[in-house]
Coordinates of C-alpha atoms (C1' of nucleotides) in Angstrom, one line a residue:
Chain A
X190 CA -36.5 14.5 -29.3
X191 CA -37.2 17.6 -27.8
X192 CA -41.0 18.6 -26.3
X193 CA -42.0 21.2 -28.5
X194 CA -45.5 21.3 -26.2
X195 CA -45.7 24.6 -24.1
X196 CA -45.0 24.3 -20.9
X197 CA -48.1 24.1 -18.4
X198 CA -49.5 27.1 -16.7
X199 CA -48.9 26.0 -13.5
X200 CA -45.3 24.9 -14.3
X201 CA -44.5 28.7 -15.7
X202 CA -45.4 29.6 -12.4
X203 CA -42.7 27.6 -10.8
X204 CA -39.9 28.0 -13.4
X205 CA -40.5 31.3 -12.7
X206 CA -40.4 31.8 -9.0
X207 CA -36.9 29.0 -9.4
X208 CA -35.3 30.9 -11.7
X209 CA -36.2 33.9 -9.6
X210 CA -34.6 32.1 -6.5
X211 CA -31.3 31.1 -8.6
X212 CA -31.0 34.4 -9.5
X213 CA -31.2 36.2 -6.4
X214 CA -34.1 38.2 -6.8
X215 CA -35.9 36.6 -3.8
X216 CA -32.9 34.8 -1.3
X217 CA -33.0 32.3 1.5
X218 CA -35.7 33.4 4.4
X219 CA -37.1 36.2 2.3
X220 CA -40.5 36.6 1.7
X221 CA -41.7 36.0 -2.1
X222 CA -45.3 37.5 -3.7
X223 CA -48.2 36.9 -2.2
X224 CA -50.4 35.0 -4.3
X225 CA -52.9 37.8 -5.0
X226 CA -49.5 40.0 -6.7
X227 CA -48.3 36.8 -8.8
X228 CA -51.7 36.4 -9.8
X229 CA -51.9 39.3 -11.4
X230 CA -48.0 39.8 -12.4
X231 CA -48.2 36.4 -14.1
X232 CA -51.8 36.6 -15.6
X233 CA -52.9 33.2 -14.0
X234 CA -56.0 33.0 -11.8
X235 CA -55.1 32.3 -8.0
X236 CA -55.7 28.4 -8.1
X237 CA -53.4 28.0 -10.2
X238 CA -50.5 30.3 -8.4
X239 CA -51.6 28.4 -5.4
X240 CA -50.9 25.1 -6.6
X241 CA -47.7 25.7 -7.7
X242 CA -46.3 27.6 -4.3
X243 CA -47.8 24.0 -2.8
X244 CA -46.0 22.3 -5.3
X245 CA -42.8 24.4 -4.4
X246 CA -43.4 23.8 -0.9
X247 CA -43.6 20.2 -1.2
X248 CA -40.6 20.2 -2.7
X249 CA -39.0 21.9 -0.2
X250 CA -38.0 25.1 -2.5
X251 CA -40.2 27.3 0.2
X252 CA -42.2 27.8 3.5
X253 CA -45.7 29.1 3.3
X254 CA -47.1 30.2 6.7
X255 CA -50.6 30.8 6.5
X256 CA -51.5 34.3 7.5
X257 CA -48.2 35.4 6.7
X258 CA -47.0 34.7 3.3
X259 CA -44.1 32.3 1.8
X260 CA -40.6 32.2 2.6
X261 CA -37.8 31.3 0.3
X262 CA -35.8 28.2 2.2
X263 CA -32.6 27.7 2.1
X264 CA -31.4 25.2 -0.8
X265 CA -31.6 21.6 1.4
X266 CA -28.3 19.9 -0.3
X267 CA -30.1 17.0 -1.5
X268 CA -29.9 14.0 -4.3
X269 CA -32.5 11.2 -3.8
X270 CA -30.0 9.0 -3.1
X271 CA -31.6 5.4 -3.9
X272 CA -33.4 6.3 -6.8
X273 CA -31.8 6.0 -10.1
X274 CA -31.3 10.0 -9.9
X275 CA -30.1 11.5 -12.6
X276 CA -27.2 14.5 -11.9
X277 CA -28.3 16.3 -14.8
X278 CA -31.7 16.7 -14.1
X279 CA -30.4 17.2 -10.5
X280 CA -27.9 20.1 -11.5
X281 CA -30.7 21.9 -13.7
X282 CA -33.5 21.4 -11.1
X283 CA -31.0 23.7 -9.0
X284 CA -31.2 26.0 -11.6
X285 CA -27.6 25.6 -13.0
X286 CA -26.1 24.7 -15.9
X287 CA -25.2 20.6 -16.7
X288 CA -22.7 20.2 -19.5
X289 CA -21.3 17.0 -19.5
X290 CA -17.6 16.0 -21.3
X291 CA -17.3 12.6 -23.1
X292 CA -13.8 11.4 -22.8
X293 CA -14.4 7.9 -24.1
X294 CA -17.4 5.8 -25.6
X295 CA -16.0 2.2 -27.0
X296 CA -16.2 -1.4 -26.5
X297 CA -13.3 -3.2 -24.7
X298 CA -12.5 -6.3 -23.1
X299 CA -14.0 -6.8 -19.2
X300 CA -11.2 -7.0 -16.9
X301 CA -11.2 -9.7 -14.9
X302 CA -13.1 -8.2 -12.0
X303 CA -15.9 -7.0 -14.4
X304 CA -16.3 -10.0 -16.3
X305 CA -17.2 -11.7 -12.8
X306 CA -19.4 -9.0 -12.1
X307 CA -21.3 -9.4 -15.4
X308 CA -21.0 -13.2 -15.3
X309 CA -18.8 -12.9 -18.5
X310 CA -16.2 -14.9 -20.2
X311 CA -12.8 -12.9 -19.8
X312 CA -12.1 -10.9 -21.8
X313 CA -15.7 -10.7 -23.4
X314 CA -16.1 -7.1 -24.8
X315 CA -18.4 -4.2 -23.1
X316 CA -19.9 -1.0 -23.9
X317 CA -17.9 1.5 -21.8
X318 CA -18.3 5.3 -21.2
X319 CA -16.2 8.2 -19.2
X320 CA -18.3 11.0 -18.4
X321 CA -17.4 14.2 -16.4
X322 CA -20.2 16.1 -15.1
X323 CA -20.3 20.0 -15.0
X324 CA -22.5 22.1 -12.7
X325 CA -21.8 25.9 -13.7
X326 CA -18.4 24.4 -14.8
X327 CA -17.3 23.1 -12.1
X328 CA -17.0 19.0 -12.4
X329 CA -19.2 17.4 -9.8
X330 CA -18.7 13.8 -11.0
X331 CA -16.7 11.1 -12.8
X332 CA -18.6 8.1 -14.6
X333 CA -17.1 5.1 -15.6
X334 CA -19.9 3.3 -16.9
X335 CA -19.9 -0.4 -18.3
X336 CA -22.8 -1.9 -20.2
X337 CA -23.9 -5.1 -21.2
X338 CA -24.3 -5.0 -25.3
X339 CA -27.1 -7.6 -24.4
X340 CA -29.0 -5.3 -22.9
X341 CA -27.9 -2.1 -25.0
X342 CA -26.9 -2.7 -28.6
X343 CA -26.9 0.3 -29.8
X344 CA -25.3 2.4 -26.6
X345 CA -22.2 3.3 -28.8
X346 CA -24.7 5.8 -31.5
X347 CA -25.9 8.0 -28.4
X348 CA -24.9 11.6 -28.5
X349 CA -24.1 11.6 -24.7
X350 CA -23.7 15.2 -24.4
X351 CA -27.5 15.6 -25.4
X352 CA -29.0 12.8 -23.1
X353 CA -27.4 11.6 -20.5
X354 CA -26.3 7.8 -20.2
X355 CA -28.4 7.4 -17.1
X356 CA -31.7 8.7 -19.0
X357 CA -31.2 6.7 -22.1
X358 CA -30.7 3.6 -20.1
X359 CA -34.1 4.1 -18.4
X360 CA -35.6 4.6 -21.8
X361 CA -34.7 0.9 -22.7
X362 CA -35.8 -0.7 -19.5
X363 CA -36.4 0.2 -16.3
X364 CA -33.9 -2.0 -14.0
X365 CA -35.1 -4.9 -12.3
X366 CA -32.7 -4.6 -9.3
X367 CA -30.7 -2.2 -7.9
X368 CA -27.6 -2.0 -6.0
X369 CA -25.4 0.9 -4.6
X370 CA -22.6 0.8 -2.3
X371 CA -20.8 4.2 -1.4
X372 CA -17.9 4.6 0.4
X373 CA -15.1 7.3 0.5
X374 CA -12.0 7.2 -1.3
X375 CA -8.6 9.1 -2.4
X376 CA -8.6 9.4 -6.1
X377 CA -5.7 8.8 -8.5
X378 CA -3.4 11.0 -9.7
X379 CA -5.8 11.1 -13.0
X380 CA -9.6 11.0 -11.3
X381 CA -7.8 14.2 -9.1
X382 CA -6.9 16.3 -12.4
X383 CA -10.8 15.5 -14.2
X384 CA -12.3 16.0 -11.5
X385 CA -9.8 19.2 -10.5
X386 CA -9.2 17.7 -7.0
X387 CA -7.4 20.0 -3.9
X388 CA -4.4 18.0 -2.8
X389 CA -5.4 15.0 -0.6
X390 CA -9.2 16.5 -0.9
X391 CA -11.3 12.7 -0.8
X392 CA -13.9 11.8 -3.1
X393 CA -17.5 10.3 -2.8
X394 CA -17.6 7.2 -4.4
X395 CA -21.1 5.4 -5.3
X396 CA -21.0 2.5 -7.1
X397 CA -24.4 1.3 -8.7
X398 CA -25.0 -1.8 -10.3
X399 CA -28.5 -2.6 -12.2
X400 CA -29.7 -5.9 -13.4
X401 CA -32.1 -6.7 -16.1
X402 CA -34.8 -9.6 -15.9
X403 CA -32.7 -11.0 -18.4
X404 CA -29.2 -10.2 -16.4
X405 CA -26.3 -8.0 -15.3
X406 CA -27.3 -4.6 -17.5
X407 CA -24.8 -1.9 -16.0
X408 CA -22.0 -1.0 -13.4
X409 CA -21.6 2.5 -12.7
X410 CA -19.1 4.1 -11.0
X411 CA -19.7 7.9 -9.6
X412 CA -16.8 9.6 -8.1
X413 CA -17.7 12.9 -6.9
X414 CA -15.4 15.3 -4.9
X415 CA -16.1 15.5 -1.5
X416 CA -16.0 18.7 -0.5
X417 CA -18.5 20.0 -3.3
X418 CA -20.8 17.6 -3.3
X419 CA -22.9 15.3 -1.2
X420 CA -25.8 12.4 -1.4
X421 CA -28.8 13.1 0.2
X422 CA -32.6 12.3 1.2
X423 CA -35.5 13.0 3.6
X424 CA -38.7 12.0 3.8
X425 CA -42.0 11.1 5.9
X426 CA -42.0 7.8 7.9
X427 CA -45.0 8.6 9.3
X428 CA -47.3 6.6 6.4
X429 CA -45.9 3.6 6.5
X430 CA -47.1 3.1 10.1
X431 CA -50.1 1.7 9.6
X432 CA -50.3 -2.0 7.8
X433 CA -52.1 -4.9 7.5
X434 CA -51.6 -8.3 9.1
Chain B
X1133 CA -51.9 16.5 22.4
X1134 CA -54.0 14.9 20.5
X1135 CA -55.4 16.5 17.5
X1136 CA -59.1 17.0 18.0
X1137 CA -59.7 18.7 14.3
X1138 CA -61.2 16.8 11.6
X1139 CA -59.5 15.3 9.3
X1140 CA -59.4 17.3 5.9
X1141 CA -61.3 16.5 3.4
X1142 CA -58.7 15.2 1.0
X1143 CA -56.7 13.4 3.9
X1144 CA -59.9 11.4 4.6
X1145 CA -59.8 10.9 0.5
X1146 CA -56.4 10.0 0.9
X1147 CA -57.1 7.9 3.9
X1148 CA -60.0 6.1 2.4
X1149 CA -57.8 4.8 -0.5
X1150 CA -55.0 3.9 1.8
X1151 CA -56.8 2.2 4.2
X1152 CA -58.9 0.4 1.5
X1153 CA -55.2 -0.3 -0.1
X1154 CA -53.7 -1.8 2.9
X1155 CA -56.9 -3.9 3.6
X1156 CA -56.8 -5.6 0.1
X1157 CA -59.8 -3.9 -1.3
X1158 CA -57.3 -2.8 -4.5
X1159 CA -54.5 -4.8 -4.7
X1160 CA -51.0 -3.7 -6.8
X1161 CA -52.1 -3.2 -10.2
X1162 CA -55.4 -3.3 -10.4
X1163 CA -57.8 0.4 -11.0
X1164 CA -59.1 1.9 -8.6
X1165 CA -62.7 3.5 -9.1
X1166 CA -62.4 6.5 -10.9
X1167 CA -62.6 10.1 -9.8
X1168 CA -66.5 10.7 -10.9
X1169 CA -67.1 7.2 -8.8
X1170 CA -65.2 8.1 -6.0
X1171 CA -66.8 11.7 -5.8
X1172 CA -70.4 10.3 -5.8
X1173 CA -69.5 7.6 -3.0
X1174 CA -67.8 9.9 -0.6
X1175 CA -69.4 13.0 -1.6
X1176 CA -66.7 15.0 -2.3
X1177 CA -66.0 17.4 -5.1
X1178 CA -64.1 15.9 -8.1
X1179 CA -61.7 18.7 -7.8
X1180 CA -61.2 17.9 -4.2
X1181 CA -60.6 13.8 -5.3
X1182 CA -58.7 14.8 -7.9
X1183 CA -56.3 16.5 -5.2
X1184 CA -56.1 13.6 -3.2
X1185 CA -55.3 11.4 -6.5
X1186 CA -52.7 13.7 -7.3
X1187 CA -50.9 13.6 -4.0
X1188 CA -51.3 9.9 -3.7
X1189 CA -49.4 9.8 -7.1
X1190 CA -46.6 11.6 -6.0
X1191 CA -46.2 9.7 -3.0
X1192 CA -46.4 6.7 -5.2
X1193 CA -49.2 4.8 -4.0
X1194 CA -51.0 5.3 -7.1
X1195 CA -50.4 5.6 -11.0
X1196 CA -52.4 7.2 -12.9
X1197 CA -53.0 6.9 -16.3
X1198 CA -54.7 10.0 -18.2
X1199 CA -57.6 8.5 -20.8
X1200 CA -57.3 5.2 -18.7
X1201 CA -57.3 5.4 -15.0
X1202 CA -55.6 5.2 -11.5
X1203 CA -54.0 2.0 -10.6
X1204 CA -52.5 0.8 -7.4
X1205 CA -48.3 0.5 -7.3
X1206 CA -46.8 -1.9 -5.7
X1207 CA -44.8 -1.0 -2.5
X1208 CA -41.8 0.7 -3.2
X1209 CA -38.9 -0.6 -1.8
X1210 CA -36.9 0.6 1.4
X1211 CA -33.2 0.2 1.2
X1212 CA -31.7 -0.3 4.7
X1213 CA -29.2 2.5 3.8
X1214 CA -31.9 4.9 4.4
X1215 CA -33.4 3.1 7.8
X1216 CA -32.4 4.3 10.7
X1217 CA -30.1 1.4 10.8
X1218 CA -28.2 0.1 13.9
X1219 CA -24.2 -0.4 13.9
X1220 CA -24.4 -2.4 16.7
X1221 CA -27.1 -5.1 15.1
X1222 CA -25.3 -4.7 11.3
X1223 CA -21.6 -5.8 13.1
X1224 CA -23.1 -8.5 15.4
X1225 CA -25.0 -9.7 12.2
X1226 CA -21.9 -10.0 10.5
X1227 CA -20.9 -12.1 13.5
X1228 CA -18.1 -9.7 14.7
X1229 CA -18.5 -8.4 18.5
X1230 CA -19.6 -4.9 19.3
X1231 CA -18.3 -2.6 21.7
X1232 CA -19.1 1.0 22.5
X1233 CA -16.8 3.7 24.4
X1234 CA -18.5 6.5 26.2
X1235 CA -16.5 9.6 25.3
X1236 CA -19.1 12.1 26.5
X1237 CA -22.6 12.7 27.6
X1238 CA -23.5 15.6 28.8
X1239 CA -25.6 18.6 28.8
X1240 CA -24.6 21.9 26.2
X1241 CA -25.2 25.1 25.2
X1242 CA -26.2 24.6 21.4
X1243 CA -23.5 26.5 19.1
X1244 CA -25.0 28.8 16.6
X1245 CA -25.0 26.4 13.7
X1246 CA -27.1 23.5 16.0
X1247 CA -29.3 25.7 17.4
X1248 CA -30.8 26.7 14.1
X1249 CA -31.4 23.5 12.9
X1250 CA -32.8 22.9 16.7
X1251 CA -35.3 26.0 16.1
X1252 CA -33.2 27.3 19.7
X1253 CA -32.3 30.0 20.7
X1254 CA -28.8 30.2 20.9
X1255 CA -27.3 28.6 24.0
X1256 CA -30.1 26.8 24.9
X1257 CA -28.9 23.3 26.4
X1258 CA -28.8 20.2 24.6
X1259 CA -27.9 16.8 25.4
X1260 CA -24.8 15.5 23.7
X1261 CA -23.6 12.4 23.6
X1262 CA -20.4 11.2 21.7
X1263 CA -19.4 7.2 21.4
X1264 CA -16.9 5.6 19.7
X1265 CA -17.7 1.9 18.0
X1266 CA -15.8 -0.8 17.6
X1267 CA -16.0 -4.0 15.4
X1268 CA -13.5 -6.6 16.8
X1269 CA -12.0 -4.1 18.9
X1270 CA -11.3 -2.1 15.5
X1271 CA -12.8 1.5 15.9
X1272 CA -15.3 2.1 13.0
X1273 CA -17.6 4.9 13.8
X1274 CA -17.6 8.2 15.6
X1275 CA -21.3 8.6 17.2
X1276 CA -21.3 12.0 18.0
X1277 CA -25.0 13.4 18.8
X1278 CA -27.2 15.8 19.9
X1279 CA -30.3 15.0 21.4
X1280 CA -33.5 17.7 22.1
X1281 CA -34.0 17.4 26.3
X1282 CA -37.6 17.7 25.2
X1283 CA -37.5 14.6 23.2
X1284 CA -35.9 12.1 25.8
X1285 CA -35.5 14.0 29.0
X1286 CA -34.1 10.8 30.8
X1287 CA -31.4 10.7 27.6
X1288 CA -28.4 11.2 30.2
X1289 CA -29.3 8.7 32.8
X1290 CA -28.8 5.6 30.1
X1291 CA -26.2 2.9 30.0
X1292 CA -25.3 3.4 26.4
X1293 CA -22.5 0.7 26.6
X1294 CA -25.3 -1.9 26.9
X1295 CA -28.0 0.0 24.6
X1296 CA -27.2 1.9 21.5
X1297 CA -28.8 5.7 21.8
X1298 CA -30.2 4.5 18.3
X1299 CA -31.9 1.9 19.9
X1300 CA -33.1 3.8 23.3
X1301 CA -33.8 6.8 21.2
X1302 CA -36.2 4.6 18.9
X1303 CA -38.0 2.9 21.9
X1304 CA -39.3 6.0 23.1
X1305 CA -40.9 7.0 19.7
X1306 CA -40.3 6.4 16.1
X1307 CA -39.2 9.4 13.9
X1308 CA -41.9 11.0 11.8
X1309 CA -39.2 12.2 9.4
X1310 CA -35.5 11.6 8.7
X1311 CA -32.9 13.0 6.9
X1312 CA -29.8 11.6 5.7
X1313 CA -26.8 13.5 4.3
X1314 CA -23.8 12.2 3.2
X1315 CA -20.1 13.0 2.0
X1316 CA -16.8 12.3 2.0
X1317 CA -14.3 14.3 4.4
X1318 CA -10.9 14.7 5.8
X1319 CA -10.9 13.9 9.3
X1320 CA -9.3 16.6 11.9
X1321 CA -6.4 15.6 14.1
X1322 CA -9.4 14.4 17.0
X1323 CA -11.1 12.1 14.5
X1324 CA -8.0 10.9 13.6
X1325 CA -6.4 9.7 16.6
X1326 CA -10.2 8.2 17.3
X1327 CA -10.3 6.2 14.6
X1328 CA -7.2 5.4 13.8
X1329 CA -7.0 6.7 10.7
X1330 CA -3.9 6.6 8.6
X1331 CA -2.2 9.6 7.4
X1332 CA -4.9 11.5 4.8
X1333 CA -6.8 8.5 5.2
X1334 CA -10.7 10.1 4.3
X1335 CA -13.6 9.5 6.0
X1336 CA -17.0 8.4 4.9
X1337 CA -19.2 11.3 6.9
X1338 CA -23.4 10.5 7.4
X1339 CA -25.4 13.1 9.0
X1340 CA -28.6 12.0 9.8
X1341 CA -31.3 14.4 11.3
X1342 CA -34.4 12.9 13.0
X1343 CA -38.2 14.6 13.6
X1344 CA -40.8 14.1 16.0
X1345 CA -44.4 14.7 15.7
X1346 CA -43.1 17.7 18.5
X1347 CA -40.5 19.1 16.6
X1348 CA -36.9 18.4 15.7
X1349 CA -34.9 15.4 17.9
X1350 CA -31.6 14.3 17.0
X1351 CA -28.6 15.1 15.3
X1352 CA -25.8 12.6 14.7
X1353 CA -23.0 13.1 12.6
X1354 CA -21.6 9.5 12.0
X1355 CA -18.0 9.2 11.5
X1356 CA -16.5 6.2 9.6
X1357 CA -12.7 5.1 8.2
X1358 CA -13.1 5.5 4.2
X1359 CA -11.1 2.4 3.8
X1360 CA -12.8 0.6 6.7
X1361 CA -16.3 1.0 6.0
X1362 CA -19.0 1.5 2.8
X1363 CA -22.8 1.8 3.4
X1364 CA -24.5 -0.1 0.7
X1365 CA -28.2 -1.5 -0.5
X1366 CA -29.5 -3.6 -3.2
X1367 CA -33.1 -3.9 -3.7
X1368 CA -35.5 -5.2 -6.1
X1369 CA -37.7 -3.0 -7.9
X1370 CA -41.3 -3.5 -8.8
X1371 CA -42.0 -3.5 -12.4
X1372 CA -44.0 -0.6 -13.2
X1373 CA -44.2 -1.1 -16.9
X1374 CA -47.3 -3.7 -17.1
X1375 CA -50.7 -2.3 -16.4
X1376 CA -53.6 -4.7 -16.5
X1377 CA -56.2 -4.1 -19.4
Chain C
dA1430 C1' -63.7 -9.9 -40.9
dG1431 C1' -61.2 -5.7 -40.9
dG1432 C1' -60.5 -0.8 -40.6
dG1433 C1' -61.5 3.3 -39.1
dA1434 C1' -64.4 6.8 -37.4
dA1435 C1' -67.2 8.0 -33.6
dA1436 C1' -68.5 7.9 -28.9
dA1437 C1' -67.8 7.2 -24.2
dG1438 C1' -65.0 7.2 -20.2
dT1439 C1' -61.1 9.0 -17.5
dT1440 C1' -57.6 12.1 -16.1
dG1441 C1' -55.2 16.9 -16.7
dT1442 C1' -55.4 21.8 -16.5
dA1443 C1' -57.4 26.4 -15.7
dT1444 C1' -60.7 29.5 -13.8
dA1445 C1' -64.0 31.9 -10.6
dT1446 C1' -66.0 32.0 -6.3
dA1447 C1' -66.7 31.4 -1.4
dC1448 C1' -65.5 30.9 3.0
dA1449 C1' -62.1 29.3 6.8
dA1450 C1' -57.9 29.8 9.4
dT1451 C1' -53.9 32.2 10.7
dA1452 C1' -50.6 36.1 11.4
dC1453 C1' -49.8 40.8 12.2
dG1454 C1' -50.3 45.6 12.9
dC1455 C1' -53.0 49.1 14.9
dA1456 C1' -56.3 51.4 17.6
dT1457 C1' -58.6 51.2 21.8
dC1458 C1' -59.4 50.6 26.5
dC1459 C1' -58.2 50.0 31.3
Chain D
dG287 C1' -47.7 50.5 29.7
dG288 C1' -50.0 46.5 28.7
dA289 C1' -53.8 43.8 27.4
dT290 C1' -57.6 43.3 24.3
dG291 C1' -60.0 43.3 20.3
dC292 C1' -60.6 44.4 15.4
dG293 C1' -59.5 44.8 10.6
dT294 C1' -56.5 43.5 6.9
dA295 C1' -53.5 40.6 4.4
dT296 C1' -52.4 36.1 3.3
dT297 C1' -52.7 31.2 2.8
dG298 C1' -55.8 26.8 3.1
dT299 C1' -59.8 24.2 1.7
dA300 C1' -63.9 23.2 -1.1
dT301 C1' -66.9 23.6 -4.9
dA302 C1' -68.7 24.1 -9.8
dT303 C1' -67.7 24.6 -14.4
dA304 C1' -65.4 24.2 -18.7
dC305 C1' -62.5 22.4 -21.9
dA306 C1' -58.2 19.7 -23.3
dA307 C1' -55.8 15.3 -23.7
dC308 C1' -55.7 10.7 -23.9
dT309 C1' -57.5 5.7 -23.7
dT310 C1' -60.8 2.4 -24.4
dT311 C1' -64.9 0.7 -26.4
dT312 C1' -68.5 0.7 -29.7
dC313 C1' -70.2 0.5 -34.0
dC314 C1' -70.7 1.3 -38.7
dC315 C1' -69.0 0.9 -43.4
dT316 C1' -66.4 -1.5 -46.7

DNA sequence: AGGGAAAAGTTGTATATACAATACGCATCC
DNA sequence: GGATGCGTATTGTATATACAACTTTTCCCT
């Protein structure tokens, strides 16, 4: 499972300078290395420092100014929100820690509202997971996950503390349609104590459904608590301004 | 205003592929010539292709395949959740009626949080604007909105019972970037009485942050009832797994 | 015909070099 | 004092080269 390769060159470069971030060494609006003093700190030639403080720059992680050296920017609180993101890569792309707490992994009977939603019989049986999400031990989310055993047979062997459910889905087959629909609620009494919820603190709720070609594959639901986390994207319009016809 | 330079050499790479893209040259799926062809047509140094096949990648116009080659991808899909989406077309779409209260709209010194994220000195004015929306009379978002003077100087001279500032603010030039931010919160004693909101009733909070070419442009933070209101997409996606031989 | 090795083709990474463009401090000049 | 210019530090672009990694095709041997 694991990728015994060795990291590339280029991607030492930015572990590094992230981990160096997460840590502290260099904080927000400070100036890192130039590349000429990673160059030689790191034992890679120049190109190769410069194309991953790009890289890092693309991605938001820093400013480079030329003339005058590159600035550590401060952490944008971001999740692509319409891609099929993944928290834990999220959380450890942040530099923290994921750990993630399986409290149930079975097959039981769709309610009625699921069965409808799957374009089941009632009462047909589904995969089902409960998942809580750590960053640095702290919980970030809640998934309730059902699956279709169509489209998943063999969901109930995963180690789900290892990969998460998100990833392994992928692995099978890359949905054919998407749909998400967020809106903010007030957990339970339960969802507040998992999730270790302030009194009347609300919670983020995004509910993704995928489909197969062949049908209804998965029905997520993502609580998260409001005041510690939050969905976000940004990006360029600027190249889809020019078509044709 | 206009920029006189010349293009870079691995934007007019970039641009040569995209326009050649758009115009049906390469259509979805099929290779594109390689990075040796490419190099000898437009007399450019592999490295320098290579860059602009590399960016293209990550954008997602491309795939590339290492041993194999670059292929076109289709189009990814746009959800309307991250458009700059209208309230006032998406409830008279539902065939619900649309009204908008004026609150404010006025000219402001910037507090310290805003003018950062302006790139102003503190103080510095901005226009403001804050509207409440209602669906069937029923109030289901708080508008409330900065706008940069530079950006739309006429900005406070506009009806915006008649025209959404979404609207105006679009007709006098599409963003060039956006960003959207969203979580859940619990609404102050203002918001509450504004939307009327039930007691600890939470709200479903979307910042959205809009650039120019010039600089920075708007700021709205859009307020909605949690149990009134739920953004939501579904989308097809492509299917990225076959690659023509 | 089939299998498998070899070759060719394509992308990925890494380096060295050169020069351009920008920012900033410092000395100079008026 | 203030403006100007210059040198240095730093990032940006472009090229040439080399080799690695992977895919596809070719071709030879059985």
């Amino acid at each position: 499972m694991d990728d015994l390769r060795p990291e590339k060159l280029y991607e030492q470069v930015k572990t590094y300078l992230r981990t160096g971030i997460a840590a502290g060494t260099w904080k927000a609006g400070e100036k890192i290395p130039s590349e000429f003093e990673l160059m030689e700190r790191l034992g890679a030639s120049r190109m190769t420092v410069h194309r991953a403080l790009r890289e890092l720059s693309a991605e938001g992680v820093l400013l480079r100014v030329q003339g005058a050296g590159s600035f550590v920017q401060p952490p944008a609180p971001r999740s692509p929100l319409l891609e099929i993101y993944d928290i834990a890569e999220d959380i450890t792309r942040r530099g923290h820690v994921h750990r993630a707490q399986v409290l149930a992994l079975d097959s039981r009977p769709a309610g009625a509202e699921i069965a409808v939603e799957f374009s089941l019989r009632h009462r047909t049986k589904l995969f089902y997971s409960e998942i809580v999400h750590f960053e640095n031990e702290v919980p970030v989310q809640l998934e309730e996950r059902y699956v279709s055993p169509a489209f998943a047979p063999d969901y109930l062997a995963q180690n789900f503390t290892a990969i998460t459910p998100n990833r392994y889905l992928q692995s099978i087959e890359p949905p054919h349609e998407v749909e998400h629909i967020i809106h903010a609620g007030q957990p339970d009494a339960r969802v507040q104590r998992l999730l270790q919820l302030a009194a009347h603190e609300p919670c983020l709720c995004l509910l993704r459904r995928t489909w197969a070609k062949a049908g209804p594959a998965t029905r997520s639901l993502l609580t998260h608590p409001g005041s510690r986390y939050s969905l976000g994207s940004r990006y360029k319009l600027a190249d889809f301004n020019a078509r044709p016809g």
